[in-house]
Coordinates of C-alpha atoms and ligand atoms in Angstrom, one line a residue:
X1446 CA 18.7 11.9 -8.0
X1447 CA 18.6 8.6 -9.2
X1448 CA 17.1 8.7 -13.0
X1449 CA 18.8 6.3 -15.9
X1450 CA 20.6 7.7 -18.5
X1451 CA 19.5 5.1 -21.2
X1452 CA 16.3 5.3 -22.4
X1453 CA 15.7 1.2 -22.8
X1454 CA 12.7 0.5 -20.5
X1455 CA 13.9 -1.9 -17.7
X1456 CA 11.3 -4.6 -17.2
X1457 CA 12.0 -6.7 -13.9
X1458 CA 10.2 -10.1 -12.6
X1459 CA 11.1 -13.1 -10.2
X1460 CA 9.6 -16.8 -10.0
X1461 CA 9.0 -18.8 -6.7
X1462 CA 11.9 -21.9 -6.5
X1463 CA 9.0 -24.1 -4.7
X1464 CA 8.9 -26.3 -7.0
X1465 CA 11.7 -29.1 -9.0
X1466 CA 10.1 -28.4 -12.2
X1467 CA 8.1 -25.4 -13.4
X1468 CA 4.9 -26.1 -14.5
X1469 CA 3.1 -25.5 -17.5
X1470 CA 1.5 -22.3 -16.4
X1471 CA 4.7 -20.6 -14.8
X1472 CA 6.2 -21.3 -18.5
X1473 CA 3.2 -19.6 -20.5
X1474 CA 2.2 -17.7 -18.3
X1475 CA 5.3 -15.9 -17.0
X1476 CA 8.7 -17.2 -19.0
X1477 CA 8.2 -17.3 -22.1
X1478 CA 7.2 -13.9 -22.1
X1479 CA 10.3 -13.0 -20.0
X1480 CA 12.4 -14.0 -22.8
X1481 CA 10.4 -12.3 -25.7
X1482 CA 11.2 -8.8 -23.2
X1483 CA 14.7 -9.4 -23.6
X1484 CA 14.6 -7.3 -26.9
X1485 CA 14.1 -3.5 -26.5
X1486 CA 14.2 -4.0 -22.7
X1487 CA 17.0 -3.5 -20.0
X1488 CA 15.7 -7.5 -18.4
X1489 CA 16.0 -8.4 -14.9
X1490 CA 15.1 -11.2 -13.8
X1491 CA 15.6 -13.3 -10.4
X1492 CA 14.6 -16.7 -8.2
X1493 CA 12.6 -15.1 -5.2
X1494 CA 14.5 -17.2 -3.0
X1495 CA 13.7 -15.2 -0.2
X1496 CA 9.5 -15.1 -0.8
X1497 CA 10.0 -18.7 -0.6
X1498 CA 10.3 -19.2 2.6
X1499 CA 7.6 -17.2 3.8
X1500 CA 6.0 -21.1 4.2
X1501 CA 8.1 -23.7 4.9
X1502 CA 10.9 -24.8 2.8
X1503 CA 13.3 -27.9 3.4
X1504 CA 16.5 -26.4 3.2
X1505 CA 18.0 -29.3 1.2
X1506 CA 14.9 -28.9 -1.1
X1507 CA 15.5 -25.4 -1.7
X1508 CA 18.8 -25.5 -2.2
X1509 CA 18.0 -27.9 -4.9
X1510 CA 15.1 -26.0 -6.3
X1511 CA 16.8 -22.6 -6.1
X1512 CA 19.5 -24.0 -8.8
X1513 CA 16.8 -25.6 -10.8
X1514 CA 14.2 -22.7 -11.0
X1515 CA 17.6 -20.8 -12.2
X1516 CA 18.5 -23.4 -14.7
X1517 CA 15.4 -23.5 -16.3
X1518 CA 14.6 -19.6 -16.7
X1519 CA 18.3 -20.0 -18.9
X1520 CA 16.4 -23.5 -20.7
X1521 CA 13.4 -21.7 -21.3
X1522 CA 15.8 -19.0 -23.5
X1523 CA 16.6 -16.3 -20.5
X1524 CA 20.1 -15.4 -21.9
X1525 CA 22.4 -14.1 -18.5
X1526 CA 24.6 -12.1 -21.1
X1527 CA 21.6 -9.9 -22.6
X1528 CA 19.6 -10.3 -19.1
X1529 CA 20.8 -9.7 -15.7
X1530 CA 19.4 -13.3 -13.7
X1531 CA 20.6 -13.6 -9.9
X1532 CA 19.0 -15.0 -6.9
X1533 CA 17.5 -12.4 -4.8
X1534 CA 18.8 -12.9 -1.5
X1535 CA 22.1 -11.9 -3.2
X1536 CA 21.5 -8.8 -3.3
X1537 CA 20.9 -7.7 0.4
X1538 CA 19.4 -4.4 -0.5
X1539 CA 15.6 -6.1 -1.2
X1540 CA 15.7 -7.2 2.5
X1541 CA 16.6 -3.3 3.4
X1542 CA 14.5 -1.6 1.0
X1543 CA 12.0 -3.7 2.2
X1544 CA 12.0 -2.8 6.0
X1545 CA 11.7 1.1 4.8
X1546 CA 8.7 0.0 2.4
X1547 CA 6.9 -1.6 5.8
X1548 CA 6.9 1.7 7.3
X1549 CA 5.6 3.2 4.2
X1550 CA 2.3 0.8 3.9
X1551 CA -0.8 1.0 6.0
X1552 CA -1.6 -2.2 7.7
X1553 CA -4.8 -2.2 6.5
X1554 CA -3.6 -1.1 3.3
X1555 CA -1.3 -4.9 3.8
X1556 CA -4.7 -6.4 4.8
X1557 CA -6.2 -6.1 1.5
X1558 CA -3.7 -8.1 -0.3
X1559 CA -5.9 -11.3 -1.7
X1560 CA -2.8 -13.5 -2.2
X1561 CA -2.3 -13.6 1.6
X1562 CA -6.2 -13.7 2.5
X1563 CA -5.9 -17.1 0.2
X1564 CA -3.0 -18.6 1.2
X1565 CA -3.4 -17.8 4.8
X1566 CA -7.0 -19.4 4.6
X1567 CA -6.0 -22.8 3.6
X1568 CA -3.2 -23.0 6.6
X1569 CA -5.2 -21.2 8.9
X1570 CA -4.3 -18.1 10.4
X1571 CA -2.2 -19.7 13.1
X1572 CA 0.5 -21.2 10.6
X1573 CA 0.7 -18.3 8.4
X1574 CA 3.6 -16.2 9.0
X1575 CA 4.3 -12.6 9.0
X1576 CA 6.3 -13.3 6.7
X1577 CA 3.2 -14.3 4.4
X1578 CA 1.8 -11.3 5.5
X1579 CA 4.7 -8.8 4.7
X1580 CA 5.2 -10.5 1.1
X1581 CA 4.1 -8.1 -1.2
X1582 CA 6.1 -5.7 0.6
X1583 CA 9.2 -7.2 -0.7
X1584 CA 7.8 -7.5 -4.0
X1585 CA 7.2 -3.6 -4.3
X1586 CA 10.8 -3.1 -2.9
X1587 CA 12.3 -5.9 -5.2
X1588 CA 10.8 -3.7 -8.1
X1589 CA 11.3 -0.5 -6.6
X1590 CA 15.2 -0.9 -6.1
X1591 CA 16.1 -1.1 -9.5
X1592 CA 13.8 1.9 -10.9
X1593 CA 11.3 -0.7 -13.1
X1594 CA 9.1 0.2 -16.0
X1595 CA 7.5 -2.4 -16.4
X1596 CA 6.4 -5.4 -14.4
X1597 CA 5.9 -8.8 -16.7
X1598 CA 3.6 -10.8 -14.1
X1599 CA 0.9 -13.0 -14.4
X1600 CA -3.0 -11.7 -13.4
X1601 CA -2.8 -12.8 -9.8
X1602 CA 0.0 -10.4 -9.4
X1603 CA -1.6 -7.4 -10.7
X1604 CA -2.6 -6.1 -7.1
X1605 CA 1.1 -6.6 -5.8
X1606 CA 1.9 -4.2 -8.7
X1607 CA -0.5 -1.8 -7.9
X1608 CA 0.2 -1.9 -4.2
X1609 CA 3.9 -1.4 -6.3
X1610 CA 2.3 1.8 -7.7
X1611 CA 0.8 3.6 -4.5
X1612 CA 3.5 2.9 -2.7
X1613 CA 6.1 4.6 -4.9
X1614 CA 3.9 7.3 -5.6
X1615 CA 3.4 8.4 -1.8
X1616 CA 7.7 7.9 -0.8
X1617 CA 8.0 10.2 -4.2
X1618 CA 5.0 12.3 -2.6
X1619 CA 6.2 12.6 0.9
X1620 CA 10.6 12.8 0.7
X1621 CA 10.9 14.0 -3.2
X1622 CA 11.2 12.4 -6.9
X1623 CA 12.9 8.7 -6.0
X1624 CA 11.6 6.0 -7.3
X1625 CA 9.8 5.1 -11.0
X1626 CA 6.2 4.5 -10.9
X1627 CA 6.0 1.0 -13.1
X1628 CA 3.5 -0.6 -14.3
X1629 CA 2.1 -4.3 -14.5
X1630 CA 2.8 -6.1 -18.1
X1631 CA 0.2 -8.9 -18.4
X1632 CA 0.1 -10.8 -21.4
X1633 CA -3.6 -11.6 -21.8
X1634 CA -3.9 -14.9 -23.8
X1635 CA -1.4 -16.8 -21.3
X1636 CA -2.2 -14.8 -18.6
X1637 CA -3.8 -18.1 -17.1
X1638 CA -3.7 -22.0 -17.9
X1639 CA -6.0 -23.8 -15.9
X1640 CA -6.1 -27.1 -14.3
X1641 CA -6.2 -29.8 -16.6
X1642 CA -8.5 -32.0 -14.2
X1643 CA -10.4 -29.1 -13.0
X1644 CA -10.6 -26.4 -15.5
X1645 CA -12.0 -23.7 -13.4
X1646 CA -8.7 -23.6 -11.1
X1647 CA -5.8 -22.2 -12.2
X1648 CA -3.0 -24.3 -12.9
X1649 CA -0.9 -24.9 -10.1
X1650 CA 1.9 -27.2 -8.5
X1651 CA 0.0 -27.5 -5.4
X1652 CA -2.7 -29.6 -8.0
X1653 CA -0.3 -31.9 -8.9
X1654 CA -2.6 -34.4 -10.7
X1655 CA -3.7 -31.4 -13.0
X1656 CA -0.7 -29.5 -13.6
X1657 CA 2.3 -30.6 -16.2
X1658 CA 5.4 -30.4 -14.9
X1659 CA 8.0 -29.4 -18.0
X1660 CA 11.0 -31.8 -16.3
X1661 CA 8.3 -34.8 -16.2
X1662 CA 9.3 -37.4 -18.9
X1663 CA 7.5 -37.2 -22.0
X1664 CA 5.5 -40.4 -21.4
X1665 CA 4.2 -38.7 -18.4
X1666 CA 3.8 -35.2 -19.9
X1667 CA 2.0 -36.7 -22.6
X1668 CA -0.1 -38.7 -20.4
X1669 CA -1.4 -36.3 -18.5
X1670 CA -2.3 -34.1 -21.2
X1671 CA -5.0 -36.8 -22.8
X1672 CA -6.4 -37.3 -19.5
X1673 CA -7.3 -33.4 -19.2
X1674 CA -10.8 -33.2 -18.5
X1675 CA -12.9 -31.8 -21.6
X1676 CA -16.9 -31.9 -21.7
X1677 CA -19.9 -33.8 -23.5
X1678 CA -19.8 -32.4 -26.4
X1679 CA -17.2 -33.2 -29.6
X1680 CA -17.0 -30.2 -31.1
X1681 CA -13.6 -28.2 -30.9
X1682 CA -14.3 -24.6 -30.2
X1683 CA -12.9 -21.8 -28.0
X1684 CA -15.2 -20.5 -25.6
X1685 CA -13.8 -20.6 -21.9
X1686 CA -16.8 -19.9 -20.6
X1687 CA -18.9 -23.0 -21.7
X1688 CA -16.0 -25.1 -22.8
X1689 CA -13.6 -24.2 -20.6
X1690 CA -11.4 -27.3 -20.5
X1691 CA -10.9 -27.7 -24.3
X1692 CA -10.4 -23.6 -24.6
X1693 CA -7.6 -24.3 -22.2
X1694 CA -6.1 -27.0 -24.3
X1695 CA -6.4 -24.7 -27.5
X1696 CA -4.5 -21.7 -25.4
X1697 CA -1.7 -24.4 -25.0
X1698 CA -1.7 -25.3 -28.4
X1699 CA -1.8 -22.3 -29.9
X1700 CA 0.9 -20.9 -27.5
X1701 CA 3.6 -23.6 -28.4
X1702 CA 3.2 -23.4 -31.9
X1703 CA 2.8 -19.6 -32.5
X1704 CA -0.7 -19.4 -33.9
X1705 CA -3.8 -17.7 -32.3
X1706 CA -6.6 -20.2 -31.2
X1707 CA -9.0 -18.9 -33.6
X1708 CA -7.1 -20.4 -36.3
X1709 CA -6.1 -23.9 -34.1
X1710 CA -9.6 -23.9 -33.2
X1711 CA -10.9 -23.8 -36.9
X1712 CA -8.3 -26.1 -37.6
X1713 CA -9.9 -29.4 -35.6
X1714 CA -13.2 -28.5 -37.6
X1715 CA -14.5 -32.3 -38.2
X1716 CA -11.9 -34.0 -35.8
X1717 CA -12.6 -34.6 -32.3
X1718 CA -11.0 -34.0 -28.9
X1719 CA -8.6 -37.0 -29.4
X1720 CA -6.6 -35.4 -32.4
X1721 CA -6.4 -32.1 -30.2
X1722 CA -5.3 -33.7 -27.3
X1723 CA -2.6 -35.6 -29.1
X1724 CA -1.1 -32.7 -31.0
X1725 CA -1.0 -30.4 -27.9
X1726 CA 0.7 -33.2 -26.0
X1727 CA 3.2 -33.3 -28.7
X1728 CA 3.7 -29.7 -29.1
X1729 CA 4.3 -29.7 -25.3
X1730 CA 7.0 -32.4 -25.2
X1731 CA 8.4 -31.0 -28.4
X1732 CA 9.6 -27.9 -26.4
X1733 CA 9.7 -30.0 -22.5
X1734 CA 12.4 -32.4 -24.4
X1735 CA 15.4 -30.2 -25.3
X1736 CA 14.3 -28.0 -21.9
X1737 CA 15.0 -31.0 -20.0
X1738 CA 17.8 -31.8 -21.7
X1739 CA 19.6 -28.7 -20.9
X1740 CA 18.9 -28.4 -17.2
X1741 CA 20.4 -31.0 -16.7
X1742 CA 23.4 -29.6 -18.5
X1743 CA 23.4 -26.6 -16.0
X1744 CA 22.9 -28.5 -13.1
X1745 CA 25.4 -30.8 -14.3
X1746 CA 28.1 -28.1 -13.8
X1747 CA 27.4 -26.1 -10.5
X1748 CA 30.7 -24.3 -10.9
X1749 CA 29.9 -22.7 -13.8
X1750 CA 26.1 -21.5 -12.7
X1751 CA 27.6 -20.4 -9.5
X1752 CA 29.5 -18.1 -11.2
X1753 CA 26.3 -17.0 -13.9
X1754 CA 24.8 -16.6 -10.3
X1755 CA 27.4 -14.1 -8.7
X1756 CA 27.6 -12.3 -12.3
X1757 CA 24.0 -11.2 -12.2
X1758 CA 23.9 -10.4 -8.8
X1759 CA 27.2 -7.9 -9.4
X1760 CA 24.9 -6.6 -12.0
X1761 CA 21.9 -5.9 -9.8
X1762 CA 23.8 -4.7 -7.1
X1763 CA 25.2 -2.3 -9.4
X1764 CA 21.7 -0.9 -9.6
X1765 CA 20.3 -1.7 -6.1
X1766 CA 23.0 -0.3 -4.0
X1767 CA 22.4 3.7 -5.2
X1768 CA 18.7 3.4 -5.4
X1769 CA 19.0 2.3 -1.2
X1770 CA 21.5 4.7 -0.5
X1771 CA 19.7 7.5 -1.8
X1772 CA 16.1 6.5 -0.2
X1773 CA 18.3 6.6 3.3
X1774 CA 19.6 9.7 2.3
X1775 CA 16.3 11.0 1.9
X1776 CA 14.9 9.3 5.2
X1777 CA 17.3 11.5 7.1
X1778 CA 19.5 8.2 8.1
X1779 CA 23.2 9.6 8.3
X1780 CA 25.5 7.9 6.1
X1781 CA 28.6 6.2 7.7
X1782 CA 31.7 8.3 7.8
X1783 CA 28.7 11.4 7.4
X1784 CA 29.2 11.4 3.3
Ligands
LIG989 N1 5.1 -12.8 -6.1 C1 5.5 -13.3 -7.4 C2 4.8 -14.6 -7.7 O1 4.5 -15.4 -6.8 C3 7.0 -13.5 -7.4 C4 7.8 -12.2 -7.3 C5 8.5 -11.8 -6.2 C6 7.8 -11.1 -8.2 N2 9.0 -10.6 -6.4 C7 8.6 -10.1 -7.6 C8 7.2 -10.9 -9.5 C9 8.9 -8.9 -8.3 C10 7.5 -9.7 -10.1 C11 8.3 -8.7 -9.5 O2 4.7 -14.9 -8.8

């Protein structure tokens, strides 16, 4: 059986490369947090590569993106000598665990997953792929493979984690203890930015004019951020419900500079949106500066993050390959050679 010796949690989480730049809410929402589970956890982390191109993808593009969206998870403070960071299509065992999770999960259970009733709505069903379809498939066997605790994800993940859940429970059910049951880790406060033109979407890179992109230039970055949409009022207050463009601001604020938004909030008593909306641009482009800065040092030398690249993903193999070789020993598939 496959159970770890060590008793450090492993936490394990992957980010689209879709994108050039992350955006604001990928950082708060996901990477920072991924780099405060480095301590106390066994980290793995990875560019989803493969989830990718379950829509189209330029293959220059990606290539460019795939380096980038690895670049930054190091800028944002991902360490790849504490964590173990690869690019999951180097580690063929997500593809193959994958194919045995399929046959696991009902297709009505795969149906049900709101992620692909979304984004298959705005294509139409025609251009959506199976791909799309099979997508959190892969994400329960990319966190299946290496035994996760813990799943750091944003809110929209949450029923890809459960799906996660069931699905581990009934392989352990049906063919004997295999895999760990994890569970979702979703930090609350950050869980979602929203849209700084429409503050009742989430913040996304397929809203462009409302999203900030951390590689922007500052000019731009700051820009953006005193055009966010904020209400009639003046008064600085944190309700997301009635004020949900300023609260939204206040979560960014507070988030850069370590405070809780009670306290920011208070702290604007007398002052009006202007003075929020400049300090929050300037907490933003006081961490986007030195980020930028040293992406394009890794990018810079491509030798030396191909080879960050090929040490994580010996790492993850390391953990992959006897998790898939004992769920085909369980299946009843017979082992080359008969071992
Ligand atoms: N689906 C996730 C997202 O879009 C990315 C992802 C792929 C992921 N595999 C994962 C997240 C495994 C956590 C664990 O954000």
């Amino acid at each position: 059986m496959i159970t770890r010796m060590s008793g450090t949690p492993r936490v394990l989480s992957g980010i689209q490369p879709t994108a050039g730049s992350f955006q604001l809410g990928n950082y708060l929402g996901a990477v920072r947090n991924w780099v405060s589970l480095q301590e106390g956890n066994d980290a793995f982390y990875m560019v989803v590569d493969l989830h990718a191109i379950t829509v189209e993808q330029d293959p220059a593009e990606l290539r460019t993106n795939i380096a980038l969206a690895y670049a930054q998870i190091i800028a944002a403070g991902v360490d790849p000598s504490v964590s173990t960071l690869f690019v999951q299509s180097h580690v063929p065992e997500h593809t193959q665990l994958g194919w045995v999770m399929q046959c696991q999960t009902g297709f009505g259970e795969a149906s049900r997953m709101t992620q692909f009733k979304d984004k298959s709505a705005r294509g139409g069903s025609d251009h959506a792929s199976v791909g799309l379809f099979t997508y959190p498939i892969l994400q329960v066997a990319d966190i299946l493979v290496y035994q996760a605790d813990g799943v750091p994800v944003g809110e929209d993940q949450r029923q890809h984690v459960e799906l996660t859940r069931d699905l581990a429970q009934r392989f352990n059910t049906r063919y004997g203890q295999t895999f760990t049951v994890p569970k979702p880790l979703i930090v609350k406060e950050t869980a979602k930015i929203f849209d700084l033109q429409d503050p009742s979407s989430k913040m996304s890179k397929s809203l462009p004019n409302g999203a900030v992109f951390l590689l922007d230039d500052p000019q731009v970055i700051t820009k953006r951020i005193k055009s966010a949409v904020t209400d009639s009022e003046s008064e600085v207050r944190f309700d997301p419900a009635a004020k949900p463009g300023v609260s939204n601001l206040l979560t960014i604020l507070a988030t850069f500079t370590d405070r809780d938004v009670e306290t920011v909030a208070a702290s604007y008593h007398g002052l009006g949106y202007g003075a929020l909306k400049a300090d929050t641009a300037e907490a933003v482009v006081a961490f986007a500066a030195p980020y930028a800065a040293r992406v394009r040092e890794l990018t810079g030398d491509p030798a030396e993050l191909h080879r960050l690249m090929a040490t994580g993903a010996a790492k993850a193999r390391a953990v992959a390959a006897p998790t898939l070789a004992t769920v085909y020993d369980r299946l009843g598939f017979v082992a080359v050679g008969g071992e």
